[in-house]
mmCIF file of C-alpha atoms and ligand atoms in Angstrom:
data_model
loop_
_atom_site.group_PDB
_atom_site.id
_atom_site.type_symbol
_atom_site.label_atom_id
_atom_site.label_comp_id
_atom_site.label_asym_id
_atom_site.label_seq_id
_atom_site.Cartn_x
_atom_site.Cartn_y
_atom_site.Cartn_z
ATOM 1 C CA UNK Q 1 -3.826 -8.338 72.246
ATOM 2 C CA UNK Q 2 -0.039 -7.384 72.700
ATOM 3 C CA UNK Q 3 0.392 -4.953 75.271
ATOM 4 C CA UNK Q 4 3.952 -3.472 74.269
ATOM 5 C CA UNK Q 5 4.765 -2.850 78.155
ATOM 6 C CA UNK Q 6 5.069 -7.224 78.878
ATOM 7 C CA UNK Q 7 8.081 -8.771 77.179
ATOM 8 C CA UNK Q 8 6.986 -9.980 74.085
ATOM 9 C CA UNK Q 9 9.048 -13.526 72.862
ATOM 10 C CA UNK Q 10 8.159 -15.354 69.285
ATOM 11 C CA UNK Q 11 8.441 -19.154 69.289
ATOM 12 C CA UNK Q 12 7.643 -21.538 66.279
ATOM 13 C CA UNK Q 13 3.719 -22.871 66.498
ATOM 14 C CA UNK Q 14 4.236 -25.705 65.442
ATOM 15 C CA UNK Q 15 7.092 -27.653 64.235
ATOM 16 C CA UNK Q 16 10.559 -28.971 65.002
ATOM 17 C CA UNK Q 17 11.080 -26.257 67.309
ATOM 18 C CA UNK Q 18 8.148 -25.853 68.940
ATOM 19 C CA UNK Q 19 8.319 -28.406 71.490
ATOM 20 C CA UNK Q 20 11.910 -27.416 72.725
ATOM 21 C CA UNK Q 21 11.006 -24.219 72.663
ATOM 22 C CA UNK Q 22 8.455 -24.097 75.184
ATOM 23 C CA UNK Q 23 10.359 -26.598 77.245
ATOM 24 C CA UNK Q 24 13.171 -24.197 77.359
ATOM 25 C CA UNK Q 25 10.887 -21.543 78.722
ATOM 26 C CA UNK Q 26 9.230 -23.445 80.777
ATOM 27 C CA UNK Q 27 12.529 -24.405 82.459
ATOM 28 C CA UNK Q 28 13.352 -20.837 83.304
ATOM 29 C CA UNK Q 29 10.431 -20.769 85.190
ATOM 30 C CA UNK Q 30 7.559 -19.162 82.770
ATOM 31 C CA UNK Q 31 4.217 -20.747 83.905
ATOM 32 C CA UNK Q 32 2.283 -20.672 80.264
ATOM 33 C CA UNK Q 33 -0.983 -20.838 79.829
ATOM 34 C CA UNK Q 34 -1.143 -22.477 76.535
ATOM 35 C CA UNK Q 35 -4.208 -23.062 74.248
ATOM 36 C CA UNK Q 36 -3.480 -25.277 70.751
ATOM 37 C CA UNK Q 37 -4.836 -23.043 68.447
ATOM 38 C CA UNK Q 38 -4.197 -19.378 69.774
ATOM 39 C CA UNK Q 39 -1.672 -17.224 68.404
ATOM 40 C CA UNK Q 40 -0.963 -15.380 71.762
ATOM 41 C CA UNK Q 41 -0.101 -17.579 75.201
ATOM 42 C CA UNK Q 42 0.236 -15.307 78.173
ATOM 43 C CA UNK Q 43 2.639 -15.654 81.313
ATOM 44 C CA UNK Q 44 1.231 -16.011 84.121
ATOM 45 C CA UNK Q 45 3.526 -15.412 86.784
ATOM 46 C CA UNK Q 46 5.837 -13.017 85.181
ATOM 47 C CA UNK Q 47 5.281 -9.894 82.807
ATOM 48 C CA UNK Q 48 5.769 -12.334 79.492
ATOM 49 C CA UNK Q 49 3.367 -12.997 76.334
ATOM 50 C CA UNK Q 50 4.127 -15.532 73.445
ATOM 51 C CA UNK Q 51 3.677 -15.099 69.700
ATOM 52 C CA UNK Q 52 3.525 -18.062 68.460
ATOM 53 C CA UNK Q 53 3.645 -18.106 64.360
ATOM 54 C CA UNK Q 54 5.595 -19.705 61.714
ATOM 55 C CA UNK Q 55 8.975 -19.807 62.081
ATOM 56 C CA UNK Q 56 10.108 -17.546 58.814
ATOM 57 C CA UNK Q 57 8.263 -15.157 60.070
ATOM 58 C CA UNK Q 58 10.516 -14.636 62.876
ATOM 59 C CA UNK Q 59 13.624 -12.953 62.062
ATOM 60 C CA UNK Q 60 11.555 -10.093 60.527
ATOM 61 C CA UNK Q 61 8.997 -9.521 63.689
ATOM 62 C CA UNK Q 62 12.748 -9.522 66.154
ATOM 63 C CA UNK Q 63 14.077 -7.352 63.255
ATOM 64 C CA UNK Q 64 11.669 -5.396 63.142
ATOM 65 C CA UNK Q 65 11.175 -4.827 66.935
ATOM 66 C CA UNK Q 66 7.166 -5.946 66.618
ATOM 67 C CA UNK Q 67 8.550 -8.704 69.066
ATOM 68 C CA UNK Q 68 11.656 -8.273 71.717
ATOM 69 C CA UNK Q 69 12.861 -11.573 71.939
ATOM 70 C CA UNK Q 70 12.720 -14.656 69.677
ATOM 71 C CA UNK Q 71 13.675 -18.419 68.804
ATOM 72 C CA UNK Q 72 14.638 -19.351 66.029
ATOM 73 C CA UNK Q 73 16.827 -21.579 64.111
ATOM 74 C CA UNK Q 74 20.372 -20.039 62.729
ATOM 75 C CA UNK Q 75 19.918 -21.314 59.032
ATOM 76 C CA UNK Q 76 16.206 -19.134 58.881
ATOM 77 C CA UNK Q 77 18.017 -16.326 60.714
ATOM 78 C CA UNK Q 78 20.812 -16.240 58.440
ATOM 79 C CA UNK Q 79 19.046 -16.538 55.109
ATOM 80 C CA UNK Q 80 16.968 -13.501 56.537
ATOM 81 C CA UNK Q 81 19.657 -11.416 57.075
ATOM 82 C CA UNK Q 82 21.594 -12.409 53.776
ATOM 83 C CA UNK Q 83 17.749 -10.713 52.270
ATOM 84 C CA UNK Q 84 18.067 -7.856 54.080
ATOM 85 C CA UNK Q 85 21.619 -7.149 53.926
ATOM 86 C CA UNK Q 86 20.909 -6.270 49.822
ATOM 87 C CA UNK Q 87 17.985 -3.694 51.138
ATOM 88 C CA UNK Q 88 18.313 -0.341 52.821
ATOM 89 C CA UNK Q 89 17.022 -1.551 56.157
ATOM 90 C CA UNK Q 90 20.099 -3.998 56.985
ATOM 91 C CA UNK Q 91 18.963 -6.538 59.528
ATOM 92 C CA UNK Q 92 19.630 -5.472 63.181
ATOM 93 C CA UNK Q 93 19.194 -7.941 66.455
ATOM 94 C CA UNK Q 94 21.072 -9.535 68.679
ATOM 95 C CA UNK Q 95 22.488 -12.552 69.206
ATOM 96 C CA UNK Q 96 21.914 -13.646 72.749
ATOM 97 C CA UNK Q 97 22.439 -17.060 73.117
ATOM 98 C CA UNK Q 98 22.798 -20.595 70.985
ATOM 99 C CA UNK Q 99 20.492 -23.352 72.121
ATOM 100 C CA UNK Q 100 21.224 -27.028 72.857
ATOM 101 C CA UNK Q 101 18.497 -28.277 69.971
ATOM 102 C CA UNK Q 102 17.006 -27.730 66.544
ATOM 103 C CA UNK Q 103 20.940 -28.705 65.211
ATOM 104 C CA UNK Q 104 20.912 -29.516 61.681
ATOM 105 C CA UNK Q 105 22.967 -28.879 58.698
ATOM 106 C CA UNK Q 106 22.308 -27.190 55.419
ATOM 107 C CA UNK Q 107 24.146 -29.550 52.597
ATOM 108 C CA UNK Q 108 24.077 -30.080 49.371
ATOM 109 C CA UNK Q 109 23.643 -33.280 47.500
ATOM 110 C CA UNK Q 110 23.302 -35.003 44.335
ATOM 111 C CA UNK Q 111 21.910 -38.378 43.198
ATOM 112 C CA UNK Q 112 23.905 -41.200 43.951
ATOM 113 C CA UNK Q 113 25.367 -41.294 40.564
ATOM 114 C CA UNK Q 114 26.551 -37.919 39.985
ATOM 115 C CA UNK Q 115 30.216 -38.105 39.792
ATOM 116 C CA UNK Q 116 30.824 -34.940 42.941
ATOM 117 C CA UNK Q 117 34.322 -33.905 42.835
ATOM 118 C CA UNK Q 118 33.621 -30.331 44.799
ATOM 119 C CA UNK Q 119 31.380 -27.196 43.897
ATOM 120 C CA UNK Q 120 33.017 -27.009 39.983
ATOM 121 C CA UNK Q 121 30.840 -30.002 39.275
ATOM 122 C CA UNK Q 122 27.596 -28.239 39.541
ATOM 123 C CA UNK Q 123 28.964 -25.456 37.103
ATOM 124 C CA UNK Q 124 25.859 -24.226 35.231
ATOM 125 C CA UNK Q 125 23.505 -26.609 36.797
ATOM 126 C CA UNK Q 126 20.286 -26.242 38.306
ATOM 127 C CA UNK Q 127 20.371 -26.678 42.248
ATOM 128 C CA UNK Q 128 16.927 -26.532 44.225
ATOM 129 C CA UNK Q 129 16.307 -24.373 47.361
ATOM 130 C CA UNK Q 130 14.546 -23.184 50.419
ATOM 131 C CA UNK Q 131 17.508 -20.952 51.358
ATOM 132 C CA UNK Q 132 18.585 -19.355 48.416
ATOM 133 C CA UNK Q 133 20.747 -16.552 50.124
ATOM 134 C CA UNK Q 134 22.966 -19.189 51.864
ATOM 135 C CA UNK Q 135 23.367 -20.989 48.828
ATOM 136 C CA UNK Q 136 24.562 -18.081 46.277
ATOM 137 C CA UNK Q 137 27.116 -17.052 49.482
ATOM 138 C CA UNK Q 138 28.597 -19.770 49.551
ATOM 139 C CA UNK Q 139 28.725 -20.971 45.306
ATOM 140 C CA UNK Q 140 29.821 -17.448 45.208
ATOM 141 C CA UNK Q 141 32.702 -17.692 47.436
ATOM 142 C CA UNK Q 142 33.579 -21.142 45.387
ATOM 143 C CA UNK Q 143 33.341 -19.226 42.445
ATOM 144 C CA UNK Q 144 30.954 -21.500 40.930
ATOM 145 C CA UNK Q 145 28.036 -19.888 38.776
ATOM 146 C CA UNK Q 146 24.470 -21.953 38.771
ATOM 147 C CA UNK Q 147 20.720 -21.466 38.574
ATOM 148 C CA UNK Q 148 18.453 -22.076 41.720
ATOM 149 C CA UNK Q 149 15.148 -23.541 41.873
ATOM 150 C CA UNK Q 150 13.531 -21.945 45.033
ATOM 151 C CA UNK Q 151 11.058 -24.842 46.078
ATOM 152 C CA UNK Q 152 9.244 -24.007 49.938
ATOM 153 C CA UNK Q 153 8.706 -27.954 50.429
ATOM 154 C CA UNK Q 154 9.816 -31.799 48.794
ATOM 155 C CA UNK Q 155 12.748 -29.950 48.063
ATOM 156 C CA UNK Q 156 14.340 -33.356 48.359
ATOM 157 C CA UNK Q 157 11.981 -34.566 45.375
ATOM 158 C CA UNK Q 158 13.256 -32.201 42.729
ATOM 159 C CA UNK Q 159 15.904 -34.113 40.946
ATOM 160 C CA UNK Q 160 13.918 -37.089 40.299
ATOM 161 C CA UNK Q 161 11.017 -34.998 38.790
ATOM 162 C CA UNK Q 162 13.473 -33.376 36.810
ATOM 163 C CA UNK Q 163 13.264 -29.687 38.236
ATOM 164 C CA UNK Q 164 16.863 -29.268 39.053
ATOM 165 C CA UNK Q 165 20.325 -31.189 39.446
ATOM 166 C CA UNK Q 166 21.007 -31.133 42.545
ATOM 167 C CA UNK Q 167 19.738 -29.672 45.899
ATOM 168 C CA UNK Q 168 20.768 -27.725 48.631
ATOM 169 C CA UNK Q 169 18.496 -28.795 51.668
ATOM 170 C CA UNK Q 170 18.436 -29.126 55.997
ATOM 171 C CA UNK Q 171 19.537 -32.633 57.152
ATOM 172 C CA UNK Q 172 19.837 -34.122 60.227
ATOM 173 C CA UNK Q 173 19.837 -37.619 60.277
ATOM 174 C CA UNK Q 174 20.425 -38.150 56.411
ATOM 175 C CA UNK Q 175 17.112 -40.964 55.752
ATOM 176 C CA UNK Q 176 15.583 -37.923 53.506
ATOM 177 C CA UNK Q 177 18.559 -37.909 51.383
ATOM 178 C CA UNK Q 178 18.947 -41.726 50.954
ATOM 179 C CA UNK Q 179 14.926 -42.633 50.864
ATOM 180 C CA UNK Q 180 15.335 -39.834 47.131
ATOM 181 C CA UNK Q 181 18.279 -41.764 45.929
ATOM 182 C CA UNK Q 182 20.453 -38.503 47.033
ATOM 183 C CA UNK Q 183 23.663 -38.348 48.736
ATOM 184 C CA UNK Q 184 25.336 -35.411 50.892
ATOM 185 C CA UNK Q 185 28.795 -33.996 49.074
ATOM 186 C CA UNK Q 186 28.895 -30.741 51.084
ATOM 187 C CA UNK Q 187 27.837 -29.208 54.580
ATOM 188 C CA UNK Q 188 27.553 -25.706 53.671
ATOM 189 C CA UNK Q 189 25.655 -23.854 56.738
ATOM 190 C CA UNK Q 190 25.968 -26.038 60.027
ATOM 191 C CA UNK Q 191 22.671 -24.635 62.805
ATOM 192 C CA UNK Q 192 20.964 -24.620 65.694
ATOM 193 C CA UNK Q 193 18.182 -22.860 67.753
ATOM 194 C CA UNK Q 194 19.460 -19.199 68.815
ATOM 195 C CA UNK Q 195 17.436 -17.349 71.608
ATOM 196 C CA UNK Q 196 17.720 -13.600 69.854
ATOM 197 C CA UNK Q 197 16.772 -10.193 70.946
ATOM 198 C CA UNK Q 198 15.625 -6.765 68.999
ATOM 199 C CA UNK Q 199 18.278 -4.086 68.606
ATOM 200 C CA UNK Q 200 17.782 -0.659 70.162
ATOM 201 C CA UNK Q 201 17.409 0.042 73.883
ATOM 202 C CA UNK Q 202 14.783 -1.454 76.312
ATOM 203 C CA UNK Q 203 13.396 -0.077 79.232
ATOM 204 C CA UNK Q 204 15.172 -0.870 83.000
ATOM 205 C CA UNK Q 205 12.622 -3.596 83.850
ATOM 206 C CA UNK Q 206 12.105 -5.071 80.520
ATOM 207 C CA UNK Q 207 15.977 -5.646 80.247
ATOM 208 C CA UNK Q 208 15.872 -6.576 84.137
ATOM 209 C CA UNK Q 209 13.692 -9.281 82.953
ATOM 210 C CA UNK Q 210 15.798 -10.050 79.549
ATOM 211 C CA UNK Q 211 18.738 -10.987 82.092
ATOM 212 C CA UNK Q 212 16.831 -12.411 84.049
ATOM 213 C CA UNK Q 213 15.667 -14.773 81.268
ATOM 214 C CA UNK Q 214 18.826 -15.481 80.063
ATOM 215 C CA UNK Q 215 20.445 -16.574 82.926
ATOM 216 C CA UNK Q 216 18.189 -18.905 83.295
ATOM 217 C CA UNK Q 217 18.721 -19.739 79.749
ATOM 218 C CA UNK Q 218 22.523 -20.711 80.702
ATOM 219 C CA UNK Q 219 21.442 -22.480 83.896
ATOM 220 C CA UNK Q 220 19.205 -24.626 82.330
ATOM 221 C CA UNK Q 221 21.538 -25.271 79.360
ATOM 222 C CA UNK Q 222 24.588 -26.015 81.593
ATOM 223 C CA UNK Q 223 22.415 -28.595 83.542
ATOM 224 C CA UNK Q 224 21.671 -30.744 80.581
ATOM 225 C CA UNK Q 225 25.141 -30.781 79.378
HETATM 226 O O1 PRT A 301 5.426 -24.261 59.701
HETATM 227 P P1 PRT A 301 6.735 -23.599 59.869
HETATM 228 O O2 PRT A 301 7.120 -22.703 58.717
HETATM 229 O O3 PRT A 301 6.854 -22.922 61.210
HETATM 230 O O4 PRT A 301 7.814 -24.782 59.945
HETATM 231 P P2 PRT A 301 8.768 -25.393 58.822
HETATM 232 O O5 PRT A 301 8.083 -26.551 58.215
HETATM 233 O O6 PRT A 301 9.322 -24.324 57.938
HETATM 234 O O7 PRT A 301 10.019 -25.838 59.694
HETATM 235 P P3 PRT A 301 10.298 -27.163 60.529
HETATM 236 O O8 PRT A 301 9.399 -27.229 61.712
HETATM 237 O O9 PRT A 301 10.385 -28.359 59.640
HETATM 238 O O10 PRT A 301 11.791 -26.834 60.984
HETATM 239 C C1 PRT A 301 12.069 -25.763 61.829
HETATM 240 C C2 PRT A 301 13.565 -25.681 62.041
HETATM 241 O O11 PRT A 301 14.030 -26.898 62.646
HETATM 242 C C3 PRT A 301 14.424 -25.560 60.792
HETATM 243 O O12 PRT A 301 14.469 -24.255 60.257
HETATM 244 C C4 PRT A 301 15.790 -26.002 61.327
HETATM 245 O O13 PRT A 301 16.426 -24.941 62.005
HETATM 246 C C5 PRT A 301 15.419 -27.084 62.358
HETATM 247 N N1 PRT A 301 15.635 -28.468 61.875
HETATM 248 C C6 PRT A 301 16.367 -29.405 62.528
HETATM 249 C C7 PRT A 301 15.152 -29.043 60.750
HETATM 250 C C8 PRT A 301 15.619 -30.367 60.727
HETATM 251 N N2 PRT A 301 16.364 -30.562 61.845
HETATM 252 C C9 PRT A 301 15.248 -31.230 59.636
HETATM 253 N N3 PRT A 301 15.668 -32.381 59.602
HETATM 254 N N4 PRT A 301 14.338 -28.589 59.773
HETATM 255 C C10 PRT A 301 13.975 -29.401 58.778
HETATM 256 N N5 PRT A 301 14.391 -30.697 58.657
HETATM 257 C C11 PRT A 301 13.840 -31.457 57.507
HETATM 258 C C12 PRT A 301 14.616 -31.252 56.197
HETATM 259 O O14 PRT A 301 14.137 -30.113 55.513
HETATM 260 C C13 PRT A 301 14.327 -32.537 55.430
HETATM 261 O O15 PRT A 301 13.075 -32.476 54.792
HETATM 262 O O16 PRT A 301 13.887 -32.839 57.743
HETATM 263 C C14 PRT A 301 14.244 -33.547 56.563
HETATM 264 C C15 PRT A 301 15.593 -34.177 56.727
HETATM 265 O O17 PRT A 301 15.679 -34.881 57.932
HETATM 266 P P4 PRT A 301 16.523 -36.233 57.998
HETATM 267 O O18 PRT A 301 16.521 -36.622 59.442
HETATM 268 O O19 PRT A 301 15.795 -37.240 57.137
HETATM 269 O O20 PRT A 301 17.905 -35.944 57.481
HETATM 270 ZN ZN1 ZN A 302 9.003 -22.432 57.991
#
């Protein structure tokens, strides 16, 4: 169980974030008792309990204020807010502080023989998509209309199956792209792991604690640069 009165932080289960995640908290000095399969890990020398889910789901739960603080990469966070910003419940949170891992980039790319010369060339095409929202921003701001493919996974599979043109995926190193016969034309969204916090007021010990946290946060950060 959550009790609402210890500072409640979501972290990715299990992923790319995971690992850092936990390391980072660890660093600041959170002694975590943590079991593989449980959703909840408490603290156990400070006031501090863990969600640990999927890492979509964590924009909403910070938005949302089920959870006060969270980790999460920028390109997740962004696409969430892009969602929300065309509802009536705008996304609120804060941004407290960007994290030395998780970077990536958010690119498009095309197969190796598409002749790219800029966004015009995929006028009217098909581009496949975990982000959507980040995708129409920015083909929007190019002035460039297209159709989207929203594919969860092997996003980086659809042009040879014939599902879309091109795609607009994550990359970090680039062996994705070039193991599909794709190449990168365009960074559109550059990210990294953000530490972020729920909007709205917190009790004096809870936000004692949030500081507390944080600069940690920057002393552990500044010590590995
Ligand atoms: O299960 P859950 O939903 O929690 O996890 P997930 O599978 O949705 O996410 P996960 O663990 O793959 O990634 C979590 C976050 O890590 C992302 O949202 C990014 O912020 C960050 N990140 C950093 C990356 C990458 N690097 C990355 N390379 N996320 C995904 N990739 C994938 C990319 O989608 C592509 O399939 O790796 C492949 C490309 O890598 P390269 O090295 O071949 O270019
Ligand atoms: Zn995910």
């Amino acid at each position: 169980m959550l009790d609402k009165k210890r500072l409640r932080i979501a972290i990715q289960k299990s992923g790319r974030l995971s690992k850092d995640s936990q390391e980072m908290l660890k660093a600041c000095g959170l002694k975590i008792n943590m079991r593989e399969q449980r959703l909840i890990a408490h603290c156990e020398n400070m006031p501090v309990d863990l969600l640990r889910v999927r890492d979509d789901d964590i924009p909403g739960l910070v938005m949302d204020g089920v959870v006060d603080l969270g980790i999460i990469g920028e390109n997740v966070l962004e696409e969430e807010s892009l969602l929300r910003a065309q509802t009536e419940d705008p996304a609120q949170f804060e941004l407290l502080k960007r994290l030395d891992f998780g970077g990536c980039r958010l690119s498009l790319a095309v197969p190796e023989d598409f002749d790219y010369q800029g966004p015009e060339s995929l006028r009217d095409l098909r581009i496949a998509t975990s982000y959507p929202g980040i995708l129409k921003a920015f083909m929007d701001k190019a002035g460039v209309p297209f159709s989207s493919c929203m594919l969860n996974g092997s996003v980086e599979v659809a042009p040879r199956a014939g599902l879309a043109d091109a795609i607009c995926d994550l990359v970090s190193t680039g062996a994705t792209l070039e193991a599909n016969g794709l190449k990168e034309t365009e960074v559109i969204y550059k990210s990294k792991a953000v530490l972020i916090k729920a909007a709205g007021k917190f009790d004096e010990e809870k936000q004692a604690l949030i500081n507390k946290i944080l600069t940690r946060v920057q002393g552990v950060q500044q010590a590995r640069e």
